Amino acid sequence: MPLLDALLTGAIAGGVYGLLALGLALQYGVARILNLAYGEAVALAGIATALLYQGLTLSPLVALVALPPLFALGNLLLHRLLFLPLVGRTLALDGENEGRLILLTFGLSFLIQGLLAAELGGRLFSYSYLGQGVSLGTTAVALNRLLAFGVALALVVLAHLVLTRTRLGMAARALSREPEEALLVGIPAVRLSAWAFALGGGVGAAAGVLLSMFHTLTPASGPELTLKALVVVILGGLGGAPGALLGGVALGLAEALVTRFVNPGLSMAAVYGLFVLAVLYLRGNREVARQ
Amino acid sequence: MKTRRSLLVQGMAAAASLLLAGRAQARTVRIGYSISKTGPYATGAGITTLPNYRLWVEEVNAAGGLKLATGPTRIAVVEYDDRSSPEETIRNIERLITQDRVDFVLPPWGTAMNLAVAPVFARHGYPQIAVTNLSEKTPELVRRWPSYFSFLGLPSQYAEALALLLRNLAAAGRMGRRVAVVHTDDEFGLELSGAFRRAAQKEGLELVYFQGYPAGFSDFQSLLNAVKGRSPDAFVAFSYPAETLALPEAAAVVGFNPAVFFLGVGTAFPIFRQRYGANAEGIMGLGGVVPNQAWRTYLERHRAVTNQEPDRWASPVTYASLQALRAAIEKIGKVDRFQIVRLLRQETFDTLLGPLQLEGNVFRGNWLIGQWQGGEFVALMPERPGAVAPRVPKPSWSR
Amino acid sequence: MKVYLAGFLLLFLSLPWWGGEYLRSLGLSVLLYAALGAAWATFTGPARHLSLATSAFFGTGVYTVALLHEFAPWPVLVVLAFALAAFLALGVGLATLRLQGIYFTVFTYGLAELVRQLVTWAQRNLGGSVGSYVFVEASPLDLYYALALLAFLTLGLGHLFLQSRFGLALLALGDDETAARHAGVRVFGLRVVVFAATAGIMGAIGAVVAPRWVYVDPGLAFNPNLSFLTAITALLGGLRHPSGAFLAAPPLVLVYDLLSGPFPHHATALLGLFFILLVYFLPRGLLGLFRERPPSSTLPQPGLEATPPPLPQVGPETGPLLEARGLRKAFGGLVAVAGLHLEVRPGETVGLIGPNGSGKTTALGLLAGTLRPDGGHISFLGQETTGKPPEFLAQRGLARTFQQVRLFPSLTVYQHVYLPLSLRRVKGAEEATWGLLEALGLREKAHHHPQALTYLDQKRLELARALALSPKLLLLDEWLAGLNPSELQEAIALLQALKGRGITLVVVEHLMPAVRALCDRVYVLSFGEVIAHGTPAEVLRHPKVVEVYLGVEHA
């Protein structure tokens, strides 16, 4: 069943994209920081996992538990020490601050990339872990991809529950949708955005750990990962946690179907074609919203 | 306001003078290079090129320096990072030649970068002993820039050797004639796959699948499922390291194990063996080595000096190119770049790869196709002393 | 600043004569980023749309030369590159410039990647290769001077544009889109055209630089880093003027070369650190170090006679000036205006009154075109105008002010008034501007920015801007609110003077004495409906009105 095959592999590959996007969606949607150094954090987590596995034979599953909290803490500190002093307590609501933040995170991505390259040189980070196939009916997928899909699904469900069922989550959503009003009605925006930013960093680290199991990483992988996460975030229409997962799965499916049935050479063009459609759709929505 | 402005002017003047000052000429041979330490090219440069530059300088200096007519002269190095940008490379090379006034410039990594700086090398008559500039156009370019060299050969050499190998295997009844080809959609992939298509048709092979994929592609499982559907006897991927490292795992998952499994750049990297271990056995790729004494010495020295293993394709070639440069410099006995270029074009040099002679500035004597056998990436093609017999069909994926 | 630019010009034009190859190369890099940054700042500075598509346009230019250099001479290709990049930007602009800031930024970030994929695919399938060799017979010196020419041209054009009425309009749009539209600025066309023009310049720059690289492939041509470096150059310089990029480019290029000598391994990391520090310590850019001087051309000339502002010609109209039938507007579930019928006849002053939340401001917004009605019809000057955008109405003589004053922080007082006049191509716009400023007592403050004005002066300025449209109908939203008693007298006198000149007014007002003094007729709104209408005296005696007002005031 080639079609079922492609659908399944595509959807499962999409799970990782969803996880990758979820972190950025939190940072960008709630904390309103377009973090261009996001991919560097993901790459860093993946490279750290590879180093721990190859150097200390520490299981990537341990890294999956240990690294995200560390990265969340790191991102919390970044938010406190770097972003907050710049944007002040009103957050990045005007274009000028947005621009400054984008440049700041761009500088940060250069810094991380440069340090990684200086420390590690031009090495490739790739190892084998849980690479064996698991039979899913008529088709098989690699266990590590399945694991990534499972973690993505779990985290997305968790994030969705937190965002819709808890007071803090509601406040976060309000901040994401109507930032100015949210500030007016006394939502603790600064604290909330700091937490969202940290959480996003943690999710990104988890994505990095899982990604490193089947994707070759280098110190220069960051920008590519940021771009992919951004595309998924836009595909998901900034629709919170389920949007990120749906966007990821849509991307995975597009890649798989075009690769299998059209032409692998067009797979990326299909991804960006989807991206353009998403933006145009967004434009339509915006037009309605403006009136 | 005034003071601020004049401060600015002063600062800029100071900066300019710093740049202009150059450095006092000591009694050394100054060698400079601009290489990608960051950005997308940093991986290739960091695995293949940079370690060999370091190793060579270390070896030459450990031996007392280059033996010039005036006596042994140590090498001093000036290096820059070009951030994988051709604009930066051009500026860096110009800076090395006209500001730092180095005696020789070692080339950057990659075809595009080498082409970007070729006019600068040529204008100043510096030999450009490039390795990682694999292109079918090289002979044409050499007519334009006589000091432009290429040590890795031509893409068609590799493609034809592979087609010949597959034909021989098929003729010996060790596999069928059905071949599936995928390639990365850039000039490297297109030149290799194009040459392979022509060669395969000449050799009577049947191409059952032939597709390119773009940079950043990652859905190998779908790709291999499509390939598997055509039941090929040989799978050929003209790929880059990221894909090379992902393809065997995806093939194992979908249960695709053709008699010949050939991958592109990265197959010869130490990390490939590290990642796949026993599963690397039987996988073919570009390059290959003859594990003789010369190789073992080189391997050890490389490991000791750079703390990493060389790759089994362009690393030894890079080292050999530097050996040739050293021999040419020492034979002339002074920094006479014109004479050195002339010598490089004509002379035969004794190197790690054996006697090395360039034809029209291109070295065509490389090992072209290799295969992982017993933990070493041994040379299969061209068929000449040193080459081993291919292990076909490749063993099935373990686990 | 002028001294600096003159020095820059001299230095960079003469550099090839005295500098070596490396210095020329350095100069080329500086010129490259200065030109790209200036083009970028010309659009992003006033429009506030942060574009990360520079590499898409630059790459288009590079590729134009790479693919066509065998068929056409290089200078022709530079022009073609301009056209192609501008064309691409036109398409992108039409699709995305309506997006709010950050969405636009994200899209442009993806654009370079999208274009790269398409170019790769197209070149491979149409030409059978992906990279291209570029052998153009142009010496390094030709390249250098071509780029220098382009850089200075960009600066000059950018400067002229910012001085022009279109530049002012774009600035106004960037400051406050709604207010700008009510001043008669057409939103979309202007933005798209400027975006396309600056993109075209980026394409031309790419075409000039391409021969230097010898070999071009999509990954090099569409490298996203270029977009960021361009943005950094412009932001470091300051977005006020394209010359900022000329201030910032030399230190940026020099810093990297200075770092890469002593720290070959850490140069990139240090550069990143440098960017971070820049954002912190120079948030307004290098231009912030220079004092802003008003352009001398708009200084008032002594002895210039203040000519009165052009008056509206209210001809013998047959029907009402403005008519609304059954207007409806709801926000979510809240109905703000429910079936409003209203008529304004030429020359009269109509009041809209009612308690807080009765829908007055919404009604005014509907009449002015700020809001689009959910139902009902509006006609202005006997023509159906339901759903027409504010700039359409503004150009035809319908002006408004806002409850909370909305001015343009980037524009001077003079420019606020000059903008609507110049956009309508009124003859003698400058004299008319001075006339209006004189009439409203703002002449001395002509070169201040609105932040420096008192509250009353801000209100006056908003009125002046509205009057600069030579309105046939002027809608004032609580224009008198927040004034102290003496200011109030002055303000009412001003409005009466306007009335005396035959301008038709619709006022939303809380102050009953003012309503009595000014209005010929009054509509009273409550919960979005007209509960009474007639002369002020009649209406204020109306039992329903008394109930509503007393009910509110005594609640």
Tab-separated table of C-alpha atoms in Angstrom, chain B residues 163-288:
chain	number	residue	atom	x	y	z
B	163	ALA	CA	29.749	2.384	-14.186
B	164	LEU	CA	32.630	0.155	-15.188
B	165	LEU	CA	32.671	-1.542	-11.797
B	166	LEU	CA	28.931	-2.225	-11.970
B	167	ARG	CA	29.211	-3.523	-15.533
B	168	ASN	CA	32.000	-5.912	-14.520
B	169	LEU	CA	29.994	-7.167	-11.556
B	170	ALA	CA	26.949	-7.718	-13.732
B	171	ALA	CA	29.023	-9.446	-16.372
B	172	ALA	CA	30.419	-11.754	-13.706
B	173	GLY	CA	26.863	-12.574	-12.699
B	174	ARG	CA	27.238	-11.141	-9.195
B	175	MET	CA	24.348	-8.728	-9.646
B	176	GLY	CA	21.738	-7.691	-12.223
B	177	ARG	CA	21.893	-4.599	-14.408
B	178	ARG	CA	19.165	-2.543	-12.741
B	179	VAL	CA	20.558	0.648	-11.180
B	180	ALA	CA	18.702	3.329	-9.194
B	181	VAL	CA	20.295	6.784	-8.944
B	182	VAL	CA	19.456	9.657	-6.638
B	183	HIS	CA	21.522	12.807	-6.413
B	184	THR	CA	21.616	16.122	-4.635
B	185	ASP	CA	20.308	18.919	-6.802
B	186	ASP	CA	23.396	21.023	-7.096
B	187	GLU	CA	26.228	21.248	-9.569
B	188	PHE	CA	28.186	18.511	-7.818
B	189	GLY	CA	25.283	16.084	-7.912
B	190	LEU	CA	24.280	17.015	-11.425
B	191	GLU	CA	27.757	16.659	-12.922
B	192	LEU	CA	28.345	13.300	-11.270
B	193	SER	CA	24.902	11.897	-12.034
B	194	GLY	CA	24.950	13.271	-15.571
B	195	ALA	CA	28.315	11.670	-16.273
B	196	PHE	CA	27.125	8.466	-14.641
B	197	ARG	CA	24.003	8.367	-16.783
B	198	ARG	CA	26.073	8.587	-19.950
B	199	ALA	CA	28.592	6.031	-18.719
B	200	ALA	CA	25.899	3.629	-17.525
B	201	GLN	CA	24.168	3.722	-20.882
B	202	LYS	CA	27.466	3.008	-22.606
B	203	GLU	CA	28.120	0.089	-20.295
B	204	GLY	CA	24.669	-1.367	-20.887
B	205	LEU	CA	23.269	-0.749	-17.402
B	206	GLU	CA	19.558	-0.153	-16.954
B	207	LEU	CA	18.622	2.996	-15.007
B	208	VAL	CA	15.360	2.122	-13.269
B	209	TYR	CA	15.146	5.251	-11.117
B	210	PHE	CA	16.852	8.593	-11.585
B	211	GLN	CA	15.860	11.570	-9.421
B	212	GLY	CA	17.396	14.588	-7.723
B	213	TYR	CA	16.494	15.877	-4.308
B	214	PRO	CA	17.011	19.387	-2.934
B	215	ALA	CA	19.310	20.577	-0.163
B	216	GLY	CA	17.710	20.138	3.235
B	217	PHE	CA	15.759	17.098	2.087
B	218	SER	CA	15.112	14.656	4.914
B	219	ASP	CA	12.365	12.190	4.040
B	220	PHE	CA	14.639	9.346	2.995
B	221	GLN	CA	12.204	6.673	3.962
B	222	SER	CA	9.699	7.784	1.334
B	223	LEU	CA	12.503	8.146	-1.175
B	224	LEU	CA	13.835	4.651	-0.512
B	225	ASN	CA	10.357	3.164	-0.582
B	226	ALA	CA	9.961	4.625	-4.048
B	227	VAL	CA	13.379	3.280	-5.053
B	228	LYS	CA	12.698	-0.118	-3.547
B	229	GLY	CA	9.541	-0.385	-5.643
B	230	ARG	CA	11.763	-0.544	-8.761
B	231	SER	CA	13.776	-3.436	-7.256
B	232	PRO	CA	17.226	-2.256	-8.374
B	233	ASP	CA	20.385	-4.342	-8.046
B	234	ALA	CA	22.498	-1.306	-7.285
B	235	PHE	CA	21.602	1.866	-5.430
B	236	VAL	CA	23.735	4.898	-6.233
B	237	ALA	CA	23.393	8.160	-4.296
B	238	PHE	CA	25.512	11.166	-5.240
B	239	SER	CA	24.855	12.658	-1.844
B	240	TYR	CA	26.305	15.040	0.747
B	241	PRO	CA	27.298	14.027	4.291
B	242	ALA	CA	23.948	14.747	5.969
B	243	GLU	CA	22.113	12.460	3.558
B	244	THR	CA	24.940	9.936	3.350
B	245	LEU	CA	24.718	9.460	7.096
B	246	ALA	CA	20.925	9.071	7.077
B	247	LEU	CA	20.427	6.783	4.074
B	248	PRO	CA	21.698	3.426	5.470
B	249	GLU	CA	19.465	3.674	8.524
B	250	ALA	CA	16.426	4.482	6.419
B	251	ALA	CA	17.330	1.620	4.052
B	252	ALA	CA	17.543	-0.786	6.981
B	253	VAL	CA	14.154	0.369	8.256
B	254	VAL	CA	12.387	-0.129	4.947
B	255	GLY	CA	14.262	-3.381	4.376
B	256	PHE	CA	16.087	-2.273	1.260
B	257	ASN	CA	19.383	-4.109	0.741
B	258	PRO	CA	20.560	-4.172	-2.869
B	259	ALA	CA	23.724	-5.951	-3.947
B	260	VAL	CA	25.552	-2.617	-4.300
B	261	PHE	CA	24.889	0.314	-1.986
B	262	PHE	CA	26.885	3.336	-3.098
B	263	LEU	CA	26.836	6.740	-1.348
B	264	GLY	CA	28.506	10.086	-2.026
B	265	VAL	CA	30.496	12.526	0.089
B	266	GLY	CA	30.733	11.413	3.693
B	267	THR	CA	30.974	7.679	3.111
B	268	ALA	CA	34.710	7.966	3.544
B	269	PHE	CA	34.397	10.045	6.740
B	270	PRO	CA	35.494	8.423	9.984
B	271	ILE	CA	32.144	9.346	11.509
B	272	PHE	CA	30.405	7.096	9.000
B	273	ARG	CA	32.181	4.033	10.364
B	274	GLN	CA	31.710	5.305	13.910
B	275	ARG	CA	27.984	5.578	13.374
B	276	TYR	CA	27.327	2.411	11.425
B	277	GLY	CA	29.999	0.069	12.734
B	278	ALA	CA	29.413	-3.372	11.278
B	279	ASN	CA	26.588	-2.071	9.148
B	280	ALA	CA	29.070	0.003	7.165
B	281	GLU	CA	30.535	-3.201	5.769
B	282	GLY	CA	30.117	-3.438	2.028
B	283	ILE	CA	28.923	0.144	1.497
B	284	MET	CA	30.713	1.851	-1.366
B	285	GLY	CA	31.587	5.480	-1.840
B	286	LEU	CA	33.905	8.014	-3.495
B	287	GLY	CA	37.604	7.724	-2.789
B	288	GLY	CA	39.313	4.878	-0.990
